[in-house]
Amino acid sequence: DAGVIQSPRHEVTEMGQEVTLRCKPISGHDYLFWYRQTMMRGLELLIYFNNNVPIDDSGMPEDRFSAKMPNASFSTLKIQPSEPRDSAVYFCASSLETGGGEWSYNEQFFGPGTRLTVL
Amino acid sequence: KQEVTQIPAALSVPEGENLVLNCSFTDSAIYNLQWFRQDPGKGLTSLLLIQSSQREQTSGRLNASLDKSSGRSTLYIAASQPGDSATYLCAVGGSSLAAGNKLTFGGGTRVLVKP
């Protein structure tokens, strides 16, 4: 299995530009997560989807951030306009709900991340 | 609000010594707990997942325990090797299956195993 695929791996842009990060989850997984990692705040969940539907976006920092999942094999995280404080590593993760009832669990598998630098 | 703490932030041991990594959380109403490994500049690799009804999970040289009542989990790595050098992250899921998807991460413990 190819694992979670993210592109680009590195992105350098100037303040005010639009940035689009892409993610392909593991085939068959029904959950997709977007995280952000910084030295100051560690790893933070931004938003997650179940069966392509956004479930919880309470971690999205501002209206400048938006995420979509048009189909089961693709998701995007967009920042418009970008600011220097958005510089971070953005991770995508996916999982498959396994088991049933109280024995259900979701083990999350992470992509390699996109390192974003906004100048 | 759930808070997850990992102490110490960094740890250095000689090769062959057993590693003990600690994770504590403030809200014991968790659905699951997951341990990850992160190598520099890389993504996270899932090591073990413990459901709230379990007390421990084992995989090879790794063993993770969970004590919900005290809000603690411990990751044991037996007979450490230089290849075990990495940052280890603990993440706690919320109190239901739905909330369990929302992982709260600790700050990690950076481990160096010296040959």
Short mmCIF file of C-alpha atoms in Angstrom, two decimals:
data_model
loop_
_atom_site.label_atom_id
_atom_site.label_comp_id
_atom_site.label_asym_id
_atom_site.label_seq_id
_atom_site.Cartn_x
_atom_site.Cartn_y
_atom_site.Cartn_z
CA ASP A 1 0.00 0.00 0.00
CA ALA A 2 1.32 3.45 -0.89
CA GLY A 3 0.30 5.07 2.37
CA VAL A 4 -1.01 8.62 2.65
CA ILE A 5 0.36 10.81 -0.12
CA GLN A 6 0.80 14.56 0.24
CA SER A 7 1.91 17.18 -2.24
CA PRO A 8 3.86 19.31 -2.48
CA ARG A 9 6.43 18.24 0.09
CA HIS A 10 7.79 21.77 0.36
CA GLU A 11 6.12 25.06 -0.47
CA VAL A 12 7.64 28.52 -0.25
CA THR A 13 5.38 31.44 -1.00
CA GLU A 14 5.02 35.11 -0.33
CA MET A 15 2.57 36.68 2.05
CA GLY A 16 -0.82 37.23 0.45
CA GLN A 17 -0.56 34.36 -2.00
CA GLU A 18 -2.98 31.47 -2.15
CA VAL A 19 -1.61 28.10 -1.05
CA THR A 20 -3.19 24.72 -1.82
CA LEU A 21 -2.05 21.56 -0.11
CA ARG A 22 -3.14 18.17 -1.42
CA CYS A 23 -3.72 14.78 0.14
CA LYS A 24 -4.55 11.30 -1.10
CA PRO A 25 -5.64 9.03 1.76
CA ILE A 26 -5.04 5.31 1.99
CA SER A 27 -7.46 3.53 -0.31
CA GLY A 28 -10.55 2.32 1.53
CA HIS A 29 -10.12 4.60 4.53
CA ASP A 30 -13.25 6.50 5.52
CA TYR A 31 -11.74 9.23 7.71
CA LEU A 32 -9.36 12.00 6.68
CA PHE A 33 -7.67 14.46 9.01
CA TRP A 34 -5.66 17.65 8.51
CA TYR A 35 -3.12 18.63 11.21
CA ARG A 36 -0.65 21.45 11.64
CA GLN A 37 2.66 21.12 13.53
CA THR A 38 4.69 24.05 14.86
CA MET A 39 7.42 24.30 17.46
CA MET A 40 5.28 26.59 19.59
CA ARG A 41 1.97 24.74 19.51
CA GLY A 42 2.93 21.17 18.63
CA LEU A 43 0.45 19.09 16.63
CA GLU A 44 -3.05 20.47 16.27
CA LEU A 45 -6.07 18.98 14.53
CA LEU A 46 -7.53 21.44 12.02
CA ILE A 47 -10.43 19.53 10.49
CA TYR A 48 -11.57 16.00 9.78
CA PHE A 49 -13.89 14.31 7.31
CA ASN A 50 -15.92 11.12 7.44
CA ASN A 51 -17.01 9.67 4.11
CA ASN A 52 -16.05 12.96 2.42
CA VAL A 53 -18.23 15.04 4.76
CA PRO A 54 -16.59 17.58 7.11
CA ILE A 55 -17.37 16.54 10.67
CA ASP A 56 -15.45 18.95 12.85
CA ASP A 57 -13.66 22.09 11.68
CA SER A 58 -13.33 23.72 15.09
CA GLY A 59 -9.56 23.64 14.80
CA MET A 60 -9.43 25.72 11.64
CA PRO A 61 -7.73 28.91 12.83
CA GLU A 62 -9.40 31.49 10.62
CA ASP A 63 -11.66 31.99 7.64
CA ARG A 64 -8.53 32.16 5.53
CA PHE A 65 -8.34 28.38 5.88
CA SER A 66 -10.68 26.06 3.99
CA ALA A 67 -10.69 22.34 3.28
CA LYS A 68 -12.55 20.19 0.80
CA MET A 69 -12.90 16.52 0.05
CA PRO A 70 -14.60 16.16 -3.33
CA ASN A 71 -14.20 12.37 -3.37
CA ALA A 72 -12.89 9.52 -1.26
CA SER A 73 -9.39 9.69 -2.72
CA PHE A 74 -8.58 13.40 -2.61
CA SER A 75 -8.64 16.35 -0.24
CA THR A 76 -7.27 19.88 -0.32
CA LEU A 77 -6.41 22.42 2.35
CA LYS A 78 -6.34 25.97 1.06
CA ILE A 79 -5.00 29.12 2.70
CA GLN A 80 -6.02 32.39 1.12
CA PRO A 81 -4.39 34.81 1.71
CA SER A 82 -1.37 33.26 3.37
CA GLU A 83 0.52 34.96 6.21
CA PRO A 84 3.99 34.33 7.72
CA ARG A 85 2.40 32.89 10.87
CA ASP A 86 0.91 30.10 8.75
CA SER A 87 4.42 28.68 8.30
CA ALA A 88 4.32 25.14 9.65
CA VAL A 89 4.32 21.50 8.63
CA TYR A 90 0.86 20.39 7.54
CA PHE A 91 0.03 16.71 7.87
CA CYS A 92 -2.78 14.70 6.40
CA ALA A 93 -3.82 11.45 8.05
CA SER A 94 -6.42 8.80 7.28
CA SER A 95 -8.07 5.97 9.15
CA LEU A 96 -10.62 3.21 8.78
CA GLU A 97 -13.22 2.62 11.45
CA THR A 98 -12.63 -0.96 12.53
CA GLY A 99 -14.61 -3.30 14.75
CA GLY A 100 -18.10 -2.42 15.90
CA GLY A 101 -19.97 -0.79 18.73
CA GLU A 102 -17.88 -0.22 21.81
CA TRP A 103 -15.02 -2.15 20.24
CA SER A 104 -14.69 0.24 17.33
CA TYR A 105 -11.47 2.10 16.90
CA ASN A 106 -9.69 4.34 14.40
CA GLU A 107 -5.94 4.03 14.06
CA GLN A 108 -4.65 7.09 12.24
CA PHE A 109 -1.93 6.85 9.60
CA PHE A 110 -0.02 9.98 8.67
CA GLY A 111 1.43 11.28 5.43
CA PRO A 112 4.97 12.72 5.17
CA GLY A 113 3.71 16.30 5.53
CA THR A 114 4.05 19.53 3.58
CA ARG A 115 6.51 22.07 4.94
CA LEU A 116 5.04 25.51 4.24
CA THR A 117 7.09 28.68 4.47
CA VAL A 118 5.36 32.00 3.98
CA LEU A 119 7.79 34.89 3.51
CA LYS B 1 -10.14 20.75 27.80
CA GLN B 2 -7.86 17.72 27.54
CA GLU B 3 -4.18 18.35 28.15
CA VAL B 4 -1.50 15.79 27.39
CA THR B 5 1.97 16.00 28.90
CA GLN B 6 5.08 14.02 28.14
CA ILE B 7 7.99 14.20 30.54
CA PRO B 8 10.90 14.30 30.02
CA ALA B 9 11.08 16.29 26.81
CA ALA B 10 14.38 14.61 25.95
CA LEU B 11 16.09 11.39 26.97
CA SER B 12 19.50 9.89 26.22
CA VAL B 13 20.36 6.25 26.96
CA PRO B 14 23.12 3.81 26.04
CA GLU B 15 22.32 1.09 23.56
CA GLY B 16 20.75 -1.98 25.15
CA GLU B 17 19.07 -0.12 27.98
CA ASN B 18 15.28 -0.32 28.28
CA LEU B 19 13.38 2.87 27.47
CA VAL B 20 10.45 4.09 29.55
CA LEU B 21 8.42 6.95 28.09
CA ASN B 22 5.65 8.60 30.06
CA CYS B 23 2.41 10.26 29.01
CA SER B 24 -0.15 11.85 31.30
CA PHE B 25 -3.55 13.32 30.50
CA THR B 26 -5.96 15.42 32.51
CA ASP B 27 -9.35 14.00 31.46
CA SER B 28 -9.66 10.26 32.08
CA ALA B 29 -12.77 9.97 29.88
CA ILE B 30 -10.83 8.87 26.81
CA TYR B 31 -11.83 6.55 23.99
CA ASN B 32 -8.35 5.50 22.94
CA LEU B 33 -4.68 6.39 23.16
CA GLN B 34 -2.17 6.12 20.36
CA TRP B 35 1.64 6.19 20.44
CA PHE B 36 3.54 7.51 17.43
CA ARG B 37 7.14 7.81 16.38
CA GLN B 38 8.41 10.79 14.38
CA ASP B 39 11.80 10.90 12.72
CA PRO B 40 13.34 14.30 11.90
CA GLY B 41 11.65 15.89 8.88
CA LYS B 42 9.28 12.98 8.51
CA GLY B 43 5.67 12.15 9.24
CA LEU B 44 4.31 10.19 12.16
CA THR B 45 4.42 6.41 12.28
CA SER B 46 1.76 4.69 14.36
CA LEU B 47 3.29 2.33 16.92
CA LEU B 48 0.45 1.16 19.13
CA LEU B 49 -3.20 1.98 19.75
CA ILE B 50 -4.84 1.16 23.08
CA GLN B 51 -8.60 1.25 23.41
CA SER B 52 -10.03 2.56 26.67
CA SER B 53 -11.16 -0.95 27.66
CA GLN B 54 -7.62 -2.32 27.32
CA ARG B 55 -4.79 -2.06 29.82
CA GLU B 56 -1.90 -2.74 27.46
CA GLN B 57 -0.79 -3.50 23.92
CA THR B 58 2.37 -5.19 22.72
CA SER B 59 4.21 -5.23 19.42
CA GLY B 60 7.66 -6.77 19.27
CA ARG B 61 9.97 -4.87 21.63
CA LEU B 62 7.25 -2.31 22.34
CA ASN B 63 4.74 -2.46 25.15
CA ALA B 64 2.27 0.28 26.02
CA SER B 65 0.20 0.36 29.19
CA LEU B 66 -2.84 2.46 30.00
CA ASP B 67 -4.18 3.45 33.41
CA LYS B 68 -7.23 5.60 32.78
CA SER B 69 -8.00 6.23 36.43
CA SER B 70 -4.65 7.86 37.02
CA GLY B 71 -4.50 9.46 33.57
CA ARG B 72 -1.28 7.77 32.53
CA SER B 73 0.21 5.71 29.77
CA THR B 74 3.72 4.30 29.55
CA LEU B 75 5.58 3.13 26.47
CA TYR B 76 8.32 0.58 27.13
CA ILE B 77 10.94 -0.19 24.50
CA ALA B 78 13.07 -3.17 25.40
CA ALA B 79 16.77 -3.44 24.57
CA SER B 80 17.02 -0.07 22.85
CA GLN B 81 18.94 0.29 19.58
CA PRO B 82 20.39 3.37 17.85
CA GLY B 83 17.61 3.01 15.28
CA ASP B 84 15.10 3.75 18.06
CA SER B 85 16.35 7.34 18.18
CA ALA B 86 13.37 9.54 17.31
CA THR B 87 10.66 11.65 18.90
CA TYR B 88 7.84 9.67 20.48
CA LEU B 89 4.40 11.26 20.66
CA CYS B 90 1.42 10.26 22.73
CA ALA B 91 -2.08 11.19 21.51
CA VAL B 92 -5.35 10.84 23.36
CA GLY B 93 -8.76 10.51 21.74
CA GLY B 94 -12.02 11.90 23.16
CA SER B 95 -14.71 10.15 25.18
CA SER B 96 -16.72 8.50 22.40
CA LEU B 97 -16.07 6.89 19.05
CA ALA B 98 -16.83 10.17 17.29
CA ALA B 99 -14.81 12.25 19.75
CA GLY B 100 -12.12 9.59 19.72
CA ASN B 101 -11.17 10.79 16.29
CA LYS B 102 -10.08 14.10 17.77
CA LEU B 103 -6.60 13.32 18.97
CA THR B 104 -4.90 15.64 21.45
CA PHE B 105 -1.14 15.30 21.24
CA GLY B 106 1.53 15.62 23.86
CA GLY B 107 4.67 17.59 23.15
CA GLY B 108 6.73 14.45 22.59
CA THR B 109 9.86 12.93 24.10
CA ARG B 110 13.00 13.15 21.97
CA VAL B 111 15.02 9.97 22.43
CA LEU B 112 18.69 9.44 21.62
CA VAL B 113 20.13 5.94 21.89
CA LYS B 114 23.93 6.06 21.95
CA PRO B 115 25.89 3.18 20.39
#
